[in-house]
XYZ file of C-alpha atoms in Angstrom:
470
model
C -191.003 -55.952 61.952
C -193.699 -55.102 59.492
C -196.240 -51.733 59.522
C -199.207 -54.005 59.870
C -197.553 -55.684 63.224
C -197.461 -52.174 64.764
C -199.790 -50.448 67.450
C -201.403 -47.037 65.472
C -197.704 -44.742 66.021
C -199.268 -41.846 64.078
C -197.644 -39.377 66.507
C -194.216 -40.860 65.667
C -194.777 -39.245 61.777
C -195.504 -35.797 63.692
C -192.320 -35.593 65.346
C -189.092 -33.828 63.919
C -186.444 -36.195 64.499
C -183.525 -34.128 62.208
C -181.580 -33.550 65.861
C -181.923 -36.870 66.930
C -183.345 -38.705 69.637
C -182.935 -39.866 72.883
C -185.512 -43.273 74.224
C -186.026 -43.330 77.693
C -185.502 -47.361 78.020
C -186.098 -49.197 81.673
C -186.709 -52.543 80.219
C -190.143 -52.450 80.875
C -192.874 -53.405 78.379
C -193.692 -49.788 77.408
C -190.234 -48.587 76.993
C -189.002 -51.514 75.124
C -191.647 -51.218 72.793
C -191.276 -47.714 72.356
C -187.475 -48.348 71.685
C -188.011 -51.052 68.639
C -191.150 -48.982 67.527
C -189.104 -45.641 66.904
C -185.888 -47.778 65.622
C -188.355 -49.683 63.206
C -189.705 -46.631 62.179
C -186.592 -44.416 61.989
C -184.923 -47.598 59.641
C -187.787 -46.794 57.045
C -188.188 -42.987 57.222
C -184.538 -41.499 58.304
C -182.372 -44.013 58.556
C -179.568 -41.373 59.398
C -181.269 -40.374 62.615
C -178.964 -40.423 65.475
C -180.370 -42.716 67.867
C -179.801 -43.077 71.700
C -181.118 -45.406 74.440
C -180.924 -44.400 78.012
C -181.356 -46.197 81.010
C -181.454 -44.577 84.145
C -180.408 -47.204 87.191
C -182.388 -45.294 90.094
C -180.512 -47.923 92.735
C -183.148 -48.510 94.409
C -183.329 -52.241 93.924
C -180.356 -54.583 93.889
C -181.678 -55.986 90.428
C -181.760 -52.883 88.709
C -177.957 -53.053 87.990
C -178.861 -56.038 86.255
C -181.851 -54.909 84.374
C -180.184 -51.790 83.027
C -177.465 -54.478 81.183
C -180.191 -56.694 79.954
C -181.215 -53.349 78.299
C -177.429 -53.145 77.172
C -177.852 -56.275 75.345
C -181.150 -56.045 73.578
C -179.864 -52.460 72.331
C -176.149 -54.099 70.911
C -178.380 -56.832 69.170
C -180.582 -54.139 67.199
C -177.821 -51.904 66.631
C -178.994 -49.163 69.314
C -176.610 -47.072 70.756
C -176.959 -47.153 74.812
C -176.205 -45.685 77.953
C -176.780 -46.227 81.303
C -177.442 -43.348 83.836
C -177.026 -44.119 87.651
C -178.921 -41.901 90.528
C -176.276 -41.713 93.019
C -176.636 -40.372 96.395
C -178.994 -39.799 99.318
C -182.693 -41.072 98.356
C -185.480 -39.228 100.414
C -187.106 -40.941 103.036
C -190.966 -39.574 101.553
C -191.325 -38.376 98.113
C -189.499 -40.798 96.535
C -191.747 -41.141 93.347
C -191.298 -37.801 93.114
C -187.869 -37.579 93.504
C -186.958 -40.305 91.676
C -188.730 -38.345 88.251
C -187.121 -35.443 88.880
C -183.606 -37.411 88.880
C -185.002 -39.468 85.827
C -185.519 -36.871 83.829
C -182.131 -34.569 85.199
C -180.170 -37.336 83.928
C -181.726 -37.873 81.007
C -181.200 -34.238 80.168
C -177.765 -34.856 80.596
C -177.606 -37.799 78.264
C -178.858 -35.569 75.380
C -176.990 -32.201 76.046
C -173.758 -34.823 75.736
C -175.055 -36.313 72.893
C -176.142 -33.288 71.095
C -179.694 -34.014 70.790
C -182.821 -31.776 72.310
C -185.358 -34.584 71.923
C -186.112 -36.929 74.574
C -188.754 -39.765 74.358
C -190.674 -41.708 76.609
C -192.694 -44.693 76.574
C -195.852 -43.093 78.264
C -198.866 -45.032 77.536
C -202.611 -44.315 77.620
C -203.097 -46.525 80.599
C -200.321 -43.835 82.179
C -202.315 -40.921 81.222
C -205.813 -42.944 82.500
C -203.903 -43.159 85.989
C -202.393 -39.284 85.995
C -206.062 -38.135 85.124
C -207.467 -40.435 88.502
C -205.038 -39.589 90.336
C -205.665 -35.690 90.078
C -209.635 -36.115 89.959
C -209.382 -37.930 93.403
C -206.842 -35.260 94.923
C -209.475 -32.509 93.647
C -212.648 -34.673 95.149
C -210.893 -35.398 98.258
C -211.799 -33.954 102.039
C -208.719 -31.057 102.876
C -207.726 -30.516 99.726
C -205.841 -26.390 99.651
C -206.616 -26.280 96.195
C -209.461 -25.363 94.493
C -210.561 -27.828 91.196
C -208.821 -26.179 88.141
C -210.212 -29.104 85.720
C -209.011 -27.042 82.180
C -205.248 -27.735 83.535
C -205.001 -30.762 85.763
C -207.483 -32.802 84.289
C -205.639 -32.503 81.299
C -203.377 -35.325 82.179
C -200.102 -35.490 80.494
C -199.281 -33.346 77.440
C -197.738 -35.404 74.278
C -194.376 -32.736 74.649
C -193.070 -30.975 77.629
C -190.643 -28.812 77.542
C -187.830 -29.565 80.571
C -185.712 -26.374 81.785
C -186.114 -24.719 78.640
C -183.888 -26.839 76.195
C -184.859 -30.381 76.152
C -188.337 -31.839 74.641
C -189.716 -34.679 76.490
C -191.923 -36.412 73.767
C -194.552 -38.899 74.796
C -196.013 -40.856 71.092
C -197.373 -43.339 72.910
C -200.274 -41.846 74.791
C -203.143 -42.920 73.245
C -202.119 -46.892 72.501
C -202.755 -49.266 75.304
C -200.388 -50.764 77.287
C -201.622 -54.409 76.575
C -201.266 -53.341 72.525
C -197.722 -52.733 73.072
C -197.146 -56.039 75.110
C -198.726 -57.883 72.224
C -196.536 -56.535 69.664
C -193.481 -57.481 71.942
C -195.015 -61.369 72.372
C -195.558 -61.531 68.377
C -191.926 -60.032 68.303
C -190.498 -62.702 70.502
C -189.036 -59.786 73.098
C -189.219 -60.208 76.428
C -189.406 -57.147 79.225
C -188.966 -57.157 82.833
C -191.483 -56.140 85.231
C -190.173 -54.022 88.315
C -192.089 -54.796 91.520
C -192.297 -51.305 92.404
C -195.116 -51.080 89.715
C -197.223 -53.309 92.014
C -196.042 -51.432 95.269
C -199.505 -50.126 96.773
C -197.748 -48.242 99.389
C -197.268 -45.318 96.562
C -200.519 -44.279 94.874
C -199.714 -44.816 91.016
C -199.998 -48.419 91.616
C -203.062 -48.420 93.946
C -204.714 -46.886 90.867
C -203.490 -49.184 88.851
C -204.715 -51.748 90.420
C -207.918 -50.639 91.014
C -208.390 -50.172 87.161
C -207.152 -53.810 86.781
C -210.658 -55.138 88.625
C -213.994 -55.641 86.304
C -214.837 -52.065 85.632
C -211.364 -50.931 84.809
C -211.810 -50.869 80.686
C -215.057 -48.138 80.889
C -212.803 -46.010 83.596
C -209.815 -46.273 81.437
C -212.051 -44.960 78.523
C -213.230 -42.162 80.154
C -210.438 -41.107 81.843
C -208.879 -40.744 78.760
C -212.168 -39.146 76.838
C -211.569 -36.526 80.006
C -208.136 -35.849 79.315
C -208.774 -34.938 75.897
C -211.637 -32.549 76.244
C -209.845 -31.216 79.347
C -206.575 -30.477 76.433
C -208.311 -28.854 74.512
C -210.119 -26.470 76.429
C -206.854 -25.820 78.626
C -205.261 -24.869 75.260
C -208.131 -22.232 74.451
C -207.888 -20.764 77.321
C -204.357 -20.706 77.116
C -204.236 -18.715 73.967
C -207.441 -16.341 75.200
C -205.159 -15.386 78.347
C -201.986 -15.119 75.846
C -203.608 -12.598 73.619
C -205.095 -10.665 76.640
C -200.659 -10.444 77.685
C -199.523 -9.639 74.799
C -202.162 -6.524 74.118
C -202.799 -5.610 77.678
C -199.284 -6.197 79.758
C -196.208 -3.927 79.689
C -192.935 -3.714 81.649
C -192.270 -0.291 82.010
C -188.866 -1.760 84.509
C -186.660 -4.851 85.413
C -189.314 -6.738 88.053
C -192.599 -4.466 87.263
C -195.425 -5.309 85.043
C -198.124 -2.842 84.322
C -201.401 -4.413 83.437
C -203.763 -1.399 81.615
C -206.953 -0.677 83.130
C -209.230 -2.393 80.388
C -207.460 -5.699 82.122
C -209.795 -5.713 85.130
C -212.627 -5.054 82.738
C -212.007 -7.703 80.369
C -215.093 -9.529 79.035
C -213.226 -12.604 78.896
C -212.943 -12.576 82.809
C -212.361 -16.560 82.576
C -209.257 -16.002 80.583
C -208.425 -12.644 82.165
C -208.094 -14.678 85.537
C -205.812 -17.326 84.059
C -203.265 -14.542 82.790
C -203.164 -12.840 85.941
C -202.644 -16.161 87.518
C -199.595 -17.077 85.382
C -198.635 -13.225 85.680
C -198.738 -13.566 89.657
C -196.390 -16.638 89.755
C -193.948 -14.959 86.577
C -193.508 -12.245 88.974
C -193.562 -13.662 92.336
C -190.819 -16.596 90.852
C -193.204 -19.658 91.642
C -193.037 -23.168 90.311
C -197.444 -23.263 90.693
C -199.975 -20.507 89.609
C -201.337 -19.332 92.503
C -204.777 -20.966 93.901
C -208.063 -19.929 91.807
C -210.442 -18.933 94.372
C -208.115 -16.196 95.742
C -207.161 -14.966 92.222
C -211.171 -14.902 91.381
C -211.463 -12.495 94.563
C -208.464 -10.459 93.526
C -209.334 -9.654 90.013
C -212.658 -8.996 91.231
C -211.505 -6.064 93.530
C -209.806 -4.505 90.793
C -213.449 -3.071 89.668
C -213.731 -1.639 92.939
C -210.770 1.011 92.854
C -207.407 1.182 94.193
C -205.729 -1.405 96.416
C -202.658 -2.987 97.222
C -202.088 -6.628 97.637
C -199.923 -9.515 97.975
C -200.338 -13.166 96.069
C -197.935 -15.528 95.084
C -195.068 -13.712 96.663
C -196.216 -10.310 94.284
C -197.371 -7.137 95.285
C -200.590 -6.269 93.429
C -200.754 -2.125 93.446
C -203.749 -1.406 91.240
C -203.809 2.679 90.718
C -205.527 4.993 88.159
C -202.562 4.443 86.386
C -202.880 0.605 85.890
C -202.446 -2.493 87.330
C -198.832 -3.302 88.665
C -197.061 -6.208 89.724
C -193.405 -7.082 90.993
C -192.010 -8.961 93.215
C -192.396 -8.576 97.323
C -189.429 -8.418 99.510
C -190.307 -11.256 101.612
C -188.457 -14.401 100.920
C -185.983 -13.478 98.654
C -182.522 -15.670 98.158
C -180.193 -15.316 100.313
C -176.463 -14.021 98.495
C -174.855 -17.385 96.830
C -171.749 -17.778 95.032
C -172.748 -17.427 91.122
C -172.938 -20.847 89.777
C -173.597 -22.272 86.421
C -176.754 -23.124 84.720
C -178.138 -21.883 88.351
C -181.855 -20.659 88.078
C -182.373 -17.752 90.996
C -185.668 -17.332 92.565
C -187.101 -19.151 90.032
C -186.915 -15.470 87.867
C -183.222 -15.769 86.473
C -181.483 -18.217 84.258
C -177.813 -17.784 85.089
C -175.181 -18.956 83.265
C -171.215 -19.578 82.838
C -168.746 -19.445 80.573
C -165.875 -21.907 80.276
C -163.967 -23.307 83.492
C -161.326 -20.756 83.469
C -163.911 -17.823 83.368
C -165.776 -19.526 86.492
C -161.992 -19.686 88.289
C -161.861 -15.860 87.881
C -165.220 -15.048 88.647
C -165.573 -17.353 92.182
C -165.628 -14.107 94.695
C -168.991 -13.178 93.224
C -172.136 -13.263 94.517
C -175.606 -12.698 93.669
C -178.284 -11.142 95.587
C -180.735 -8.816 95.820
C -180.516 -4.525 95.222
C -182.173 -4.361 98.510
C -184.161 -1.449 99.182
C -181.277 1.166 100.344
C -179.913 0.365 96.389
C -182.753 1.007 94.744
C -184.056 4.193 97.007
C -180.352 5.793 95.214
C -181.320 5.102 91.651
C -182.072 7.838 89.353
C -185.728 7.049 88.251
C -186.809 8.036 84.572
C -190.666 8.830 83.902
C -192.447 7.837 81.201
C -195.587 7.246 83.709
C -194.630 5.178 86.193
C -194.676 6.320 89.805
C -190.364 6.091 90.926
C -191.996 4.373 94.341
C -192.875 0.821 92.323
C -189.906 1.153 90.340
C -187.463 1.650 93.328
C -189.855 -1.189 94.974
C -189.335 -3.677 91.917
C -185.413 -3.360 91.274
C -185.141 -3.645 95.184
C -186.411 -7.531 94.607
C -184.292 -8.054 91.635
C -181.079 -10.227 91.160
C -177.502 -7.955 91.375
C -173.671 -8.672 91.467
C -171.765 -8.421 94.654
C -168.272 -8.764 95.394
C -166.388 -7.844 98.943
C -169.437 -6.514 100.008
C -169.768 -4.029 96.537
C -172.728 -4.079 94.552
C -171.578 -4.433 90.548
C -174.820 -3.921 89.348
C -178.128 -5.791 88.342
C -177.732 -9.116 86.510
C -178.033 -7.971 82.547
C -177.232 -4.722 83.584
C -173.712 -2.722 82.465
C -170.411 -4.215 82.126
C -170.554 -7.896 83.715
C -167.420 -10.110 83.745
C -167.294 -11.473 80.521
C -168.217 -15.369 81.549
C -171.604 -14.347 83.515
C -174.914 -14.048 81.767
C -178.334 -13.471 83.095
C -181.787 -14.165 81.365
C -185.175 -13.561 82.921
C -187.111 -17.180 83.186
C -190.873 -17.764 83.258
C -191.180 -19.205 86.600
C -194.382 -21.074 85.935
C -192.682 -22.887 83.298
C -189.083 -22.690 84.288
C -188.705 -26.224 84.778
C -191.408 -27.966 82.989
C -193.766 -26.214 80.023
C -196.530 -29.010 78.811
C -197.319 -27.904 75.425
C -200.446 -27.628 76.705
C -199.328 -23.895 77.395
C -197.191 -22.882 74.943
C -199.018 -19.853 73.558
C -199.001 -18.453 77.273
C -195.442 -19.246 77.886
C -194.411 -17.343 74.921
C -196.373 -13.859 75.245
C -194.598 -14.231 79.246
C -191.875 -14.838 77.810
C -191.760 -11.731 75.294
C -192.850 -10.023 77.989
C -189.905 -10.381 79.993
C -187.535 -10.264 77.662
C -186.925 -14.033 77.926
C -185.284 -16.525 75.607
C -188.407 -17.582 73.448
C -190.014 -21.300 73.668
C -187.499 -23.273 71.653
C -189.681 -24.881 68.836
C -192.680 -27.393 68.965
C -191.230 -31.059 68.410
C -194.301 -31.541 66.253
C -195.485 -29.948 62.823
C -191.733 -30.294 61.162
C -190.003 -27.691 63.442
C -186.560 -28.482 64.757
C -186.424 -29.010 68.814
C -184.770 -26.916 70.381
C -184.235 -24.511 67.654
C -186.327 -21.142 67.736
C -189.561 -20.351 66.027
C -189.940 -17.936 62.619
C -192.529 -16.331 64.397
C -192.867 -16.360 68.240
């Protein structure tokens, strides 16, 4: 393999590989070439780079079994170490795209937390990212769609890092090469790949799109799908760090569950980026997976100029006094008590975690759930501004230890059992942070008191290993 036989891999000398690396490998075209791509370039520039393949066997097709092996082989002929991953279980009747990523990438999480490595790679290609960007534009053009367009973020396509469950990098280096590039290089390279039929399946829309871009006119809509994407990035990142700045210098939390927003907030100048804080504020607060929908948020922050009011988006209570703006979460729709487990996230607002087996034996009777109202009306409130009503109201939402039917205390809070450890999560970006919206994620996160955004995979930081300077 020779550098003038390979696609343009610039991204590949961008990325820290010092913890390793773990290729997503199917045994399709794009992951194989990814897989002798990095190796080949690994060889030359760190040839003491622990390297894993992964193959996750989805069984959904008898051949798959097969395919994953024929992986097996190719890796134990280039030296590759390799695993294969098998989705056991029930498989959803609808949603199984869907489903089947979120296994994909569960297990390939699990791969590198056993291996040791934070980095995971995929063989994402720009014909991918063409077909993510289509797919969104006709969702947003469509008749019934709930949503408002909100171009700067889904229009954006796929970022080149995403952060999954705030640990593992997901790194995509392949986004801007071609798909029939990489199928090239594998032809001159004498490797073969295997196709999978689902791929051509036009009962799921991925393929339909695919197809569709495979007709005469598919090379100009490839191009500007992809011209999209990229102006769409980089304006979603601008007004990511606008809205991050406006957090950071506007947004307190004067209790556990209640941010204050100062007054100058529903003034801001930079309404477009004030809007996309509160947004991400809402859905930090509220402990949802999606920002709440723009046209509503518009409205809201509008009505802050027009005096007091109390509200509810996004599962929050918006109470917008003389005092400021403040937000926590509403009572409705709160988890129900469960056993504490490990690595459990609660109401999409708590990272909780275990220590080893023995400490989980001893801690089984306990529960988590909320204060509750009755709780929090019996806690001693201390000033420093804030009315006692929408403090008592915000701990009343918030996680606490139960056992026999006594509460312990809030999660974080006092003396816990020694294997049990809380940290606040940024909803939003709880389970997947594109790097698209990393400077938001982070003045959240401060904000909170969360663990910060492990570093960027890019620009010779360490993944998964904390910033100098958040």
């Amino acid at each position: 393999m020779t550098l003038d036989s390979e696609p343009d891999l610039s991204d590949f000398s961008r990325i820290d590989f010092s913890n390793g690396a773990v290729a997503a490998v199917s045994g399709g075209s794009d992951s194989t070439a990814l897989l002798l791509l990095l190796k080949a370039h690994l060889d030359r520039n760190a040839p003491a780079t622990k390297l894993l393949a992964v193959t996750i066997d989805h069984q959904l097709r008898p051949q798959a079994a097969a395919e994953a092996q024929a992986v097996a082989r190719l890796c134990a002929a280039r030296g590759i170490a390799h695993r294969i991953f098998a989705w056991s279980g029930h498989k959803p009747s609808t949603g199984l795209p869907a489903a089947a990523r979120e296994a994909r990438y569960r297990l390939l999480a699990e791969a590198a937390e056993a291996a040791g490595i934070g980095l995971i790679l995929t063989g994402h290609t720009a014909d991918d990212q063409a077909e993510t960007v289509l797919m969104r534009q006709a969702r947003d053009d469509g008749p019934g769609e709930e949503r408002p367009r909100d171009e700067a973020r889904g229009l954006a396509g796929m970022a080149p890092a995403t952060l999954y469950e705030w640990r593992h990098w997901i790194v995509r280096p392949l986004l801007r090469v071609r798909r029939a590039e990489l199928r090239e290089f594998l032809r001159r390279e004498q490797v073969a790949w295997i196709d999978d039929p689902t791929n051509a399946d036009t009962a799921f829309e991925r393929p339909r799109v695919r197809a569709a871009l495979a007709e005469g006119d598919g090379a100009p809509r490839v191009a500007e799908a992809i011209a999209l994407a990229r102006k769409a990035a980089v304006e979603r990142e601008q007004l990511g760090h606008r809205a991050a700045m406006l957090i950071r210098s506007l947004a307190s939390r004067p209790a556990a569950g209640l941010v204050r927003l100062d007054q100058d907030f529903a003034t801001a100048a930079d309404s477009r980026a004030a809007i996309y804080a509160l947004r991400i504020l809402l859905a930090a607060t509220g402990g949802t997976a999606f920002l709440p929908d723009q046209a509503r948020s518009e409205a809201l922050f509008g009505r802050f100029r027009t005096g007091p009011l109390c509200a509810t988006l996004s599962r929050t209570v918006i109470d917008a006094r003389r005092t400021g703006i403040f937000l926590h979460r509403e009572l409705r729709d709160l988890p129900p008590a469960v056993a504490v487990s490990g690595n459990a996230l609660w109401d999409c607002r708590r990272r909780i975690t275990l220590g080893d087996s023995s400490g989980a034996l001893l801690i089984a009777p306990l529960l988590v759930a909320p204060l509750g109202a009755a709780l929090a009306a019996k806690r001693a409130i201390e000033g420093h501004g804030t009315p006692a009503s929408l403090v008592r109201a915000a701990l009343a939402a918030e996680p606490a230890l139960w056992r026999d039917g006594e509460c312990l205390g809030l999660l974080g809070e006092g003396p816990m059992p020694a294997a049990v450890a809380a940290y606040p999560a940024v909803a939003p970006f709880a389970r997947f942070l594109p790097s698209f919206d990393l400077a938001p994620a982070d003045a959240v996160a401060a904000l909170l008191g969360a663990a910060p955004v492990p570093a960027s995979p890019f620009g010779g930081h360490s993944a998964g290993l904390p910033r100098a300077n958040a």
